[in-house]
GROMACS .gro file of C-alpha atoms in nm:
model
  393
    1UNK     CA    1   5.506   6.041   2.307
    2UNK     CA    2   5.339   5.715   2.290
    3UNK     CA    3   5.513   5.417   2.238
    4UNK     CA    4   5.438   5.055   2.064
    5UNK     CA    5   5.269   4.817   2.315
    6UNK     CA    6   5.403   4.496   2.144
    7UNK     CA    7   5.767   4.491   1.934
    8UNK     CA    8   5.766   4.330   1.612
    9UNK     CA    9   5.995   4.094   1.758
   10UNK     CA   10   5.678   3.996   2.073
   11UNK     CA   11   5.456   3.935   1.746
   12UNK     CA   12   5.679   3.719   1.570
   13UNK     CA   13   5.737   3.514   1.899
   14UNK     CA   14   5.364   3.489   1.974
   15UNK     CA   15   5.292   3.385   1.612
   16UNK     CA   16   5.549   3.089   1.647
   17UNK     CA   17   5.446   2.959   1.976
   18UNK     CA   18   5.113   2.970   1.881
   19UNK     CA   19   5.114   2.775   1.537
   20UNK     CA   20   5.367   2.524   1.799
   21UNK     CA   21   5.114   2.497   2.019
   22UNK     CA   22   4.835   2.427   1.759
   23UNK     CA   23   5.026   2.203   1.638
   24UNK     CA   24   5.113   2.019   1.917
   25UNK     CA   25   4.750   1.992   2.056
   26UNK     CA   26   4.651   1.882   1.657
   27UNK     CA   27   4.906   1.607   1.716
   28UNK     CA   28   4.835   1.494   2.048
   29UNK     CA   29   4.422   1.496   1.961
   30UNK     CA   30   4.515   1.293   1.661
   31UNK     CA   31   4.700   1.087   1.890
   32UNK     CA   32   4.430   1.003   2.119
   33UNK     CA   33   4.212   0.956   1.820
   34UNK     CA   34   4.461   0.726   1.601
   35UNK     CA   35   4.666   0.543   1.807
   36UNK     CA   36   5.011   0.450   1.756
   37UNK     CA   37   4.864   0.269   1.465
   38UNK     CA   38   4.678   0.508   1.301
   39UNK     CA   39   4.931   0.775   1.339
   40UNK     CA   40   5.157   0.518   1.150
   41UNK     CA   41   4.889   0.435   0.847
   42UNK     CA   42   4.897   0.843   0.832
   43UNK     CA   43   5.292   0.861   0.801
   44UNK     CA   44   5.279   0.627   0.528
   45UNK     CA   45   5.029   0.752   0.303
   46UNK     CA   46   5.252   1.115   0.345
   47UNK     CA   47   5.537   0.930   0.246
   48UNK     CA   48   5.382   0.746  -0.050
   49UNK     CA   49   5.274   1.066  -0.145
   50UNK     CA   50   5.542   1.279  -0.132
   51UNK     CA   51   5.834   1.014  -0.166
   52UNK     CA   52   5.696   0.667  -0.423
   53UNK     CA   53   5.812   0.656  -0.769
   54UNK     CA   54   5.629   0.350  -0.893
   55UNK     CA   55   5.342   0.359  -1.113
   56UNK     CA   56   5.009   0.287  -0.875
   57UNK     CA   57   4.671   0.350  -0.822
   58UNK     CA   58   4.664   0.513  -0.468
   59UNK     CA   59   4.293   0.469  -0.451
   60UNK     CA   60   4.312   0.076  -0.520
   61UNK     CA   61   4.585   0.059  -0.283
   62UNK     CA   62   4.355   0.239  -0.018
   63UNK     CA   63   4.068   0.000  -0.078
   64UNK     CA   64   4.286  -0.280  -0.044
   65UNK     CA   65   4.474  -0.159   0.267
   66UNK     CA   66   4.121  -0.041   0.444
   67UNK     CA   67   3.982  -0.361   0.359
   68UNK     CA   68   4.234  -0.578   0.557
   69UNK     CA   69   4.206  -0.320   0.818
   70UNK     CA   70   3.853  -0.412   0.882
   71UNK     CA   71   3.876  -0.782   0.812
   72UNK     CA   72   4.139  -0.769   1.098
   73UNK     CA   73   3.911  -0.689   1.347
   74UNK     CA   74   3.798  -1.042   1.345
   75UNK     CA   75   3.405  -0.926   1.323
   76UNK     CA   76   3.215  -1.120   0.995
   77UNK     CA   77   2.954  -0.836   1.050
   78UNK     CA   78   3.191  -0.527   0.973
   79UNK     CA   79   3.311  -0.456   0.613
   80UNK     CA   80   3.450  -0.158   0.386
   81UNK     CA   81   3.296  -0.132   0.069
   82UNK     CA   82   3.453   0.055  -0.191
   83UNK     CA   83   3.261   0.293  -0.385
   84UNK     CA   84   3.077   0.105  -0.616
   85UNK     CA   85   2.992  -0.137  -0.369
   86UNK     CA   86   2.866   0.101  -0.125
   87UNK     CA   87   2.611   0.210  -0.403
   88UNK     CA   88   2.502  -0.085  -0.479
   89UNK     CA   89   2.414  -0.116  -0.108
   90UNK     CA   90   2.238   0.214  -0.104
   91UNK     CA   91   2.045   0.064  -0.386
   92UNK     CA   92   1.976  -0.306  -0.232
   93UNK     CA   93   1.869  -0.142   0.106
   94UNK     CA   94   1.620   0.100  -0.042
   95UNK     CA   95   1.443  -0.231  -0.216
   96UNK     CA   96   1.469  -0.058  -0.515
   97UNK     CA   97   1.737  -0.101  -0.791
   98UNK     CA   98   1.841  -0.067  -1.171
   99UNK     CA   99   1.958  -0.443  -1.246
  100UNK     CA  100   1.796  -0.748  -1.382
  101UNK     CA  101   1.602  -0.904  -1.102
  102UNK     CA  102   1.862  -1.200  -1.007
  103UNK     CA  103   1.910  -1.328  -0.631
  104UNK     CA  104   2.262  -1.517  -0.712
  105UNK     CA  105   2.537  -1.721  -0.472
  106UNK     CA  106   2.910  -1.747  -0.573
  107UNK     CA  107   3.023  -2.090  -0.701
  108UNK     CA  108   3.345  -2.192  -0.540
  109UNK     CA  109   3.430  -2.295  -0.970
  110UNK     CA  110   3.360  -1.948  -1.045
  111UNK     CA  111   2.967  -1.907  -1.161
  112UNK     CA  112   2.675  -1.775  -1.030
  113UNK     CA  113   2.395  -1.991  -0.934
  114UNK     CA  114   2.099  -1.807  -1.005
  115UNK     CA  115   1.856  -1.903  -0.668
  116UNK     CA  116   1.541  -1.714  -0.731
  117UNK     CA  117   1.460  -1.479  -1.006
  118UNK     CA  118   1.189  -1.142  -0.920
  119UNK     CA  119   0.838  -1.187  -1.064
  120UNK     CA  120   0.791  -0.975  -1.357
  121UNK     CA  121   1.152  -0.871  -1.379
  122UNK     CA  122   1.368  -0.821  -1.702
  123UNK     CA  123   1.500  -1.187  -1.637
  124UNK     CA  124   1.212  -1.338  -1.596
  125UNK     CA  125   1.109  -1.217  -1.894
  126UNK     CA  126   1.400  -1.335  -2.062
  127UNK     CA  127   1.350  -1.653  -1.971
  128UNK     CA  128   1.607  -1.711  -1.709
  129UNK     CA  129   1.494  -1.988  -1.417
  130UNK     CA  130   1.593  -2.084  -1.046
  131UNK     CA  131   1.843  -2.351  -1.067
  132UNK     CA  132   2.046  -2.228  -1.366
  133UNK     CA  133   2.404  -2.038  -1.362
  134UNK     CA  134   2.532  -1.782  -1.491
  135UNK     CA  135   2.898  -1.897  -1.684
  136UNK     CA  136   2.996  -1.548  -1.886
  137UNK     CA  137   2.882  -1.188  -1.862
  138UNK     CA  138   2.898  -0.978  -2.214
  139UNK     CA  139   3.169  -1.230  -2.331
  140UNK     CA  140   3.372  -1.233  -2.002
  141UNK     CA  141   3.398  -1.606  -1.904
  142UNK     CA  142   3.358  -1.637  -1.516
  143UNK     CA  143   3.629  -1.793  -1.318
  144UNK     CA  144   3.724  -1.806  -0.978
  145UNK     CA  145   3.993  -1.504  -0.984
  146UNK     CA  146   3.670  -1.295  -1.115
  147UNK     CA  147   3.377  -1.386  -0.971
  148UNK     CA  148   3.364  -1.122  -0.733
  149UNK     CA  149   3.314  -0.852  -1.005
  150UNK     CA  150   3.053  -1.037  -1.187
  151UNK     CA  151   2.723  -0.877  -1.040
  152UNK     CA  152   2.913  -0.547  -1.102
  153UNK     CA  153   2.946  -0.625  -1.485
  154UNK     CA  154   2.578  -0.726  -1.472
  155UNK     CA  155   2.443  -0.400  -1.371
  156UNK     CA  156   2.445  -0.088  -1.537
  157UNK     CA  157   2.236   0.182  -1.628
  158UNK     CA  158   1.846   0.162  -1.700
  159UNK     CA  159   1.731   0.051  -2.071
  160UNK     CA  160   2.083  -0.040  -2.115
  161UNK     CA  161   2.154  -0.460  -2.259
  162UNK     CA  162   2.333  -0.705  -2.076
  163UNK     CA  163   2.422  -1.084  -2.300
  164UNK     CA  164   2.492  -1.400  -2.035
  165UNK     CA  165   2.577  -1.711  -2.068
  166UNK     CA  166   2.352  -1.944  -1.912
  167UNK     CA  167   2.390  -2.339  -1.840
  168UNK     CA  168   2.060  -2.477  -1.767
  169UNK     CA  169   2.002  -2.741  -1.511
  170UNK     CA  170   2.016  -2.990  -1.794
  171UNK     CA  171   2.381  -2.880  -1.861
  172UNK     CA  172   2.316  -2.686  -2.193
  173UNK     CA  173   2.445  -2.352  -2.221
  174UNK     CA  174   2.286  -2.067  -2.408
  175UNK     CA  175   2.311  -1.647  -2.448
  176UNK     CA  176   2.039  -1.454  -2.292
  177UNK     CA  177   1.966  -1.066  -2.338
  178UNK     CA  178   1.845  -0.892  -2.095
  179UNK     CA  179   1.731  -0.547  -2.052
  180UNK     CA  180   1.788  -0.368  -1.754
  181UNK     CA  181   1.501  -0.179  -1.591
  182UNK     CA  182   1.443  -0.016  -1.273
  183UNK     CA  183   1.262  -0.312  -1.050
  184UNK     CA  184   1.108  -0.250  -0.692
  185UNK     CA  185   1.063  -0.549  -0.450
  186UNK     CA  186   0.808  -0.550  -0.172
  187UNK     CA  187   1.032  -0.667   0.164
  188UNK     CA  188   0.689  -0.856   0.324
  189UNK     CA  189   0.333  -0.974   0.159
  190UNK     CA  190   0.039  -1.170   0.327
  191UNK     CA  191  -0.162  -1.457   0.195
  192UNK     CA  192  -0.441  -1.629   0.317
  193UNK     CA  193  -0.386  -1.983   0.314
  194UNK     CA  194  -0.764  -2.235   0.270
  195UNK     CA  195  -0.698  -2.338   0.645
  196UNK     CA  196  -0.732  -1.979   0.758
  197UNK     CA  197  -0.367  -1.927   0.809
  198UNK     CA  198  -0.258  -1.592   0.735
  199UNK     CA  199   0.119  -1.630   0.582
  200UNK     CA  200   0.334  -1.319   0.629
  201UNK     CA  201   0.666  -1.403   0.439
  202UNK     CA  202   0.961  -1.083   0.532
  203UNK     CA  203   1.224  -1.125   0.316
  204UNK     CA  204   1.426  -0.849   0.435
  205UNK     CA  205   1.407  -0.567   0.751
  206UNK     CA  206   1.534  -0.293   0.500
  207UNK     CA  207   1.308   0.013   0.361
  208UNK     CA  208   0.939  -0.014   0.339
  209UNK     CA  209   0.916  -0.330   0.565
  210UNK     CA  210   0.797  -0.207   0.845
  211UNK     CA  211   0.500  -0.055   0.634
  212UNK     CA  212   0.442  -0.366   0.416
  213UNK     CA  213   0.435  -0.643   0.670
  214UNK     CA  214   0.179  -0.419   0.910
  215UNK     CA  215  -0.034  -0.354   0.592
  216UNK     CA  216   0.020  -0.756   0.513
  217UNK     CA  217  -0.080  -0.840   0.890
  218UNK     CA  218  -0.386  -0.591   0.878
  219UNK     CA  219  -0.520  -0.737   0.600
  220UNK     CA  220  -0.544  -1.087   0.677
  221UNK     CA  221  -0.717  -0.989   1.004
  222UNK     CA  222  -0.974  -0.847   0.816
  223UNK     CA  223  -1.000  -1.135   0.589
  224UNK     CA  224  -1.072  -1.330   0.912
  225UNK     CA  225  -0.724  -1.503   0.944
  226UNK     CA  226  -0.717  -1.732   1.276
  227UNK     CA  227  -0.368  -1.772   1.292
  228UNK     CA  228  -0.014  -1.580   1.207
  229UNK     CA  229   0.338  -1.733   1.041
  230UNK     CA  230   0.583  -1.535   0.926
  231UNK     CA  231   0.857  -1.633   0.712
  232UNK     CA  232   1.195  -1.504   0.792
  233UNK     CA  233   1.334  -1.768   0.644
  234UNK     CA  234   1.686  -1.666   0.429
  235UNK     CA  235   1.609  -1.321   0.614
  236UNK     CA  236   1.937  -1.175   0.639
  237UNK     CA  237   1.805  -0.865   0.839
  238UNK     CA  238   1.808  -0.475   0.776
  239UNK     CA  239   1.703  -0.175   0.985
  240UNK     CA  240   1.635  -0.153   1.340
  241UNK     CA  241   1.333   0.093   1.303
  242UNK     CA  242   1.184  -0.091   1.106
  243UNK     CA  243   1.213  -0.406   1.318
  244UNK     CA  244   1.098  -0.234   1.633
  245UNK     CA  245   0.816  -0.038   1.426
  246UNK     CA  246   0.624  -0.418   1.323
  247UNK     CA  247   0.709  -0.535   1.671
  248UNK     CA  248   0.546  -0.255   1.835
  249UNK     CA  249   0.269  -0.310   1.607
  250UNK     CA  250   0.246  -0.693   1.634
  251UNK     CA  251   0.297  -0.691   2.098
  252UNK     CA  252   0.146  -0.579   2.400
  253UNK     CA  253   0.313  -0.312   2.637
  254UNK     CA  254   0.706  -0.349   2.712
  255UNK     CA  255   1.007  -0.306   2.655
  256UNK     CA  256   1.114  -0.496   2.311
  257UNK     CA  257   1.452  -0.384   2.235
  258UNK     CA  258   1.775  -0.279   2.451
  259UNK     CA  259   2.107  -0.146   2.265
  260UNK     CA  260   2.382  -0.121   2.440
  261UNK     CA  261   2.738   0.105   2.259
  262UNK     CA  262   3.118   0.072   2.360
  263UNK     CA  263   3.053   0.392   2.583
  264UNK     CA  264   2.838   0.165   2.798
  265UNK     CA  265   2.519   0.394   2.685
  266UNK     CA  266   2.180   0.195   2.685
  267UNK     CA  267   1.904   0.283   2.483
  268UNK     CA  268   1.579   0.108   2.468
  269UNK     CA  269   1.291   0.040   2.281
  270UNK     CA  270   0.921   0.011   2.399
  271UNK     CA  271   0.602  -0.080   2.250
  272UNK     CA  272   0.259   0.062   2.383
  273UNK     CA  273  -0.041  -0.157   2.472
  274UNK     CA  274  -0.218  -0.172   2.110
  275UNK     CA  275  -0.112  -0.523   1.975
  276UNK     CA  276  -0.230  -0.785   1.742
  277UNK     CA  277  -0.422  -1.051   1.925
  278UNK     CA  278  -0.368  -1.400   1.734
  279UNK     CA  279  -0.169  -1.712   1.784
  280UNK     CA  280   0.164  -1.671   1.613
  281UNK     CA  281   0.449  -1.858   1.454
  282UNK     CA  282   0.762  -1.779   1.298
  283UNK     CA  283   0.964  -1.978   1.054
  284UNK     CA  284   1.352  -1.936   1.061
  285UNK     CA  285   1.685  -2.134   0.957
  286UNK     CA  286   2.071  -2.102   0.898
  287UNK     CA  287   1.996  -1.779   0.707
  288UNK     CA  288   1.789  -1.588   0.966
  289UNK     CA  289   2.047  -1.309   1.084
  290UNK     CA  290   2.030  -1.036   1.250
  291UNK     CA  291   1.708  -0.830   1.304
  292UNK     CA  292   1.482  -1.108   1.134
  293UNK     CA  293   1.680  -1.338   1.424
  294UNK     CA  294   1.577  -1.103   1.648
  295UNK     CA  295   1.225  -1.077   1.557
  296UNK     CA  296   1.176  -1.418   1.675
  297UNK     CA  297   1.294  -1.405   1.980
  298UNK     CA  298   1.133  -1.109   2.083
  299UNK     CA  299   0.781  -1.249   1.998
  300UNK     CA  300   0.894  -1.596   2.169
  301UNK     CA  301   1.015  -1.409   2.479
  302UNK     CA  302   0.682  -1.215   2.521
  303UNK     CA  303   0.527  -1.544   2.495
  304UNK     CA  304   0.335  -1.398   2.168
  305UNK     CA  305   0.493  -1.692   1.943
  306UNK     CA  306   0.670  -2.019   1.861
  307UNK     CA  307   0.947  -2.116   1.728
  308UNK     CA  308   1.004  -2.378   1.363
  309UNK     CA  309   1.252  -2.429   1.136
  310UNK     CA  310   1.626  -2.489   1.195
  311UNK     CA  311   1.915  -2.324   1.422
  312UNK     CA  312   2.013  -1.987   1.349
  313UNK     CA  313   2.396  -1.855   1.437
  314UNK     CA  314   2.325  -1.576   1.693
  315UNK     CA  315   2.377  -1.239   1.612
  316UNK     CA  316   2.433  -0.980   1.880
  317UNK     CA  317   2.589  -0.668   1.720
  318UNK     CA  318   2.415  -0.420   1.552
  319UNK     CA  319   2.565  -0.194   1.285
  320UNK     CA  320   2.633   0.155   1.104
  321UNK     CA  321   2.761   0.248   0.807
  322UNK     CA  322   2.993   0.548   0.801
  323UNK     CA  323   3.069   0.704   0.414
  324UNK     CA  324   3.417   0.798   0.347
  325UNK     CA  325   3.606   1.092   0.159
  326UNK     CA  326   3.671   0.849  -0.087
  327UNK     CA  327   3.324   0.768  -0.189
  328UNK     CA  328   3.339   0.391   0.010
  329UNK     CA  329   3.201   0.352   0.341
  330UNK     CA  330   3.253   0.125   0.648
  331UNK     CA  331   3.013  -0.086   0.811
  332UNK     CA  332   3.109  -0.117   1.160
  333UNK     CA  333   2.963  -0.300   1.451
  334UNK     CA  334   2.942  -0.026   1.709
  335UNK     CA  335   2.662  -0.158   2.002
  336UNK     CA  336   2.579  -0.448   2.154
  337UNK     CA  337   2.159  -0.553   2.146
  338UNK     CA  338   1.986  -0.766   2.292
  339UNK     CA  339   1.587  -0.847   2.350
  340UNK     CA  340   1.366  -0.688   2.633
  341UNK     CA  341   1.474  -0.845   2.937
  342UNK     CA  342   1.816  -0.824   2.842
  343UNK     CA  343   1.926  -1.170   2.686
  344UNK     CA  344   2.184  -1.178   2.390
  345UNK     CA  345   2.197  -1.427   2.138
  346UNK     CA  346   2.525  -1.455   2.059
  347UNK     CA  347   2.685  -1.808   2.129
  348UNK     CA  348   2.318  -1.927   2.142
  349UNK     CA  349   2.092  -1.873   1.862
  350UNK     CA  350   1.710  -1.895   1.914
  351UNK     CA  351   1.552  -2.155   2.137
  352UNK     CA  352   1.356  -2.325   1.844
  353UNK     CA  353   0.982  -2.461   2.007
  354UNK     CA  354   1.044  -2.749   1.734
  355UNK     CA  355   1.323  -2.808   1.507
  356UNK     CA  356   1.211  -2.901   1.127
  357UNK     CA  357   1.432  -2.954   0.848
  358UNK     CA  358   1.408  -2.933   0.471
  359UNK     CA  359   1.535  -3.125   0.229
  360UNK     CA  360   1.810  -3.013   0.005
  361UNK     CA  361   1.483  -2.989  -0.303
  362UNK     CA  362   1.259  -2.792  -0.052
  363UNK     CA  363   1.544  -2.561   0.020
  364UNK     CA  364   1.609  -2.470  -0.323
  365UNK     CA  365   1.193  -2.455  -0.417
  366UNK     CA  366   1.213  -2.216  -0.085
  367UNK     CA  367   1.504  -1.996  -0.215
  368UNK     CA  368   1.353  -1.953  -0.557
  369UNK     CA  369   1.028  -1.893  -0.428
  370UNK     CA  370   0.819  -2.197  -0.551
  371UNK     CA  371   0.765  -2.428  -0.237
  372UNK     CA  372   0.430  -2.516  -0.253
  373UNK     CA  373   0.293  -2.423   0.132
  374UNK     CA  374   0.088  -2.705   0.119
  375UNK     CA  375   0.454  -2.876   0.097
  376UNK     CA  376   0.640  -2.702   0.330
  377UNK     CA  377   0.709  -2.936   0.644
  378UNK     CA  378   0.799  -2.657   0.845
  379UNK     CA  379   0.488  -2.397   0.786
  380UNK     CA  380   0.303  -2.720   0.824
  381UNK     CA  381   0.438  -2.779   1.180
  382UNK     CA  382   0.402  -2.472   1.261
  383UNK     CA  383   0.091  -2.407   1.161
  384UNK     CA  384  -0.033  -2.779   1.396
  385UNK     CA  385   0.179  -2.600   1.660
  386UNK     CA  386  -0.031  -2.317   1.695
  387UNK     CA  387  -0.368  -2.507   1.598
  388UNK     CA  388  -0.265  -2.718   1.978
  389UNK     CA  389  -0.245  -2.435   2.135
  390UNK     CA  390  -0.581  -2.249   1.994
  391UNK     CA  391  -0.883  -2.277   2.232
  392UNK     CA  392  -1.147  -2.536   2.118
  393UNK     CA  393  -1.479  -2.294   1.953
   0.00000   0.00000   0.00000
């Protein structure tokens, strides 16, 4: 007669210490993930859950509580960004976006001061100007409490109307319509300036830039330029690919980029031997961050270009953005970088080859776009710079 290899009660037993088990190796891996801390953040959102009987918005409460988290970390470079906002960066980093074609700042009284305004865009068309602000959006008077939600009440879908209230630089205030359309901004374009300076101004390192400024750069070397600037001048930065793809593009063979990640990991970055033979300069200030910070000193270090402008702040962390469950995402500085032979800038900023400052009027002409180059003290300077170092013909 054959008999049962396991009792019912042996199953039963086996069952138990296995879901134990699982559990307790879920718990310790969570743990060693979490932290005391995290483990903690997890209890309470159980017991809000399960236990809270005030009214609330749990997701509101979750933005707010995973925004402090980050902002505790002490790093001005990481952020959450709540769902909205997180599209709207999906948007800003493609160069491509459904809005009115604004560039805006945050008044500390609760407006925003329009600072340059897209060629060809809905507000241009509407008449809107550099210099202006922006007091009310579709009736909704601006004030400090709400002033970070404006830009969200100015966008909206394509084709769809948006009414501001605009004070002009004379004071006067009056409503503007605008239509919102789909715009697309080029992140670099060349001219050829009558001295035979070719002008390469970057205004971001996101999508496409790479591809524009080399197209840019290409075509003022067939139009005979004798000299490079670029402008990275309120150049807050973007992709590393498509920093290292221009600067592979633009200098000889080496290494120009080294990332380094809290495992201690090192990556690097080389570019091959095919380069761009012509004196360069690059223009920077307080605005140049990040990979447009970086740009400069890699072409300074390989002794492939100068220096002008103003002092930058000295980036040295590099970035990824990591979507969430809830539809927000968190950008998080997660490696160390630093240029080819291994210097950071952090603490230091760029070693400027000469230091040239605007005026507050240049400034502003140079944010909205309409600095004359010919008025420019510091594409002047450089452009003398580079003209001392040329070889007599």
């Amino acid at each position: 007669m054959k008999t049962k290899r396991f009792s019912l009660r042996t199953l039963l037993l086996t069952a138990v210490l296995t879901v134990v088990l699982t559990a307790g190796v879920l718990l310790g891996a969570a743990w060693l993930l979490l932290g005391r801390a995290g483990v903690s953040m997890a209890e309470t959102m159980v017991l809000i859950n399960t236990l809270f009987v005030g009214e609330h918005d749990i997701q509101t409460a979750t933005d707010q509580a995973l925004d402090s988290l980050i902002t505790g970390l002490g790093d001005r470079w990481s952020y959450y960004m709540d769902a909205d906002s997180y599209q709207q960066q999906i948007q800003r980093r493609s160069n491509s976006y459904v809005g009115i074609g604004v560039t805006v700042t945050y008044l500390e009284e609760g407006v925003l001061h329009i600072e340059a305004v897209t060629a060809g865009g809905p507000a241009e068309t509407a008449g809107l100007q550099a210099g202006e602000e922006i007091t009310a959006v579709d009736g909704t008077a601006l004030t400090a409490e709400n002033i970070s939600e404006a830009t969200s009440l100015i966008q909206g879908e394509e084709g769809t109307q948006v009414t501001l209230t605009v004070r002009g630089t004379d004071g006067t205030e009056r409503e503007v319509t605008v239509t919102r359309s789909q715009i697309d901004e080029s992140p670099a374009e060349g001219e050829l300036l009558s001295d035979g300076t070719g002008l390469v101004t970057i205004r971001n390192f996101n999508s496409r830039c790479a591809e524009d400024a080399i197209a840019a750069v290409d075509s003022l070397v067939e139009q005979g330029a004798q000299r490079l600037v670029f402008d990275v001048r309120n150049n807050g930065g973007g992709y590393v690919s498509e920093l290292t793809d221009l600067l592979d593009h633009l200098l000889p063979e080496g290494t120009i980029f080294r990332q380094r990640s809290n495992f201690g990991w090192e990556t690097t970055v080389t570019s091959d031997a095919q380069c761009v033979e012509l004196p360069m300069a690059v223009l920077v200030n307080g605005n140049t961050y990040s990979a447009a910070e970086f740009f400069a000193a890699q072409l300074q270090e390989m002794d492939w270009g100068v220096i002008v402008g103003e002092p930058t702040f000295g980036k040295g962390f590099s970035q990824q953005t990591f979507p969430l469950a809830s539809g927000g995402a968190v950008n998080l500085s997660t490696a160390r970088y630093f240029t080819g032979e291994g210097v950071s800038l952090i603490g230091t900023g760029l070693t400027l080859d000469q230091e040239v400052a605007l005026t507050e009027e240049q400034a502003a002409a140079l944010s909205a776009g309409t600095l004359d180059p010919s008025e420019d003290p510091q594409l002047q300077a450089a452009i003398e710079l580079l003209r001392e170092t040329e070889e007599p013909s």
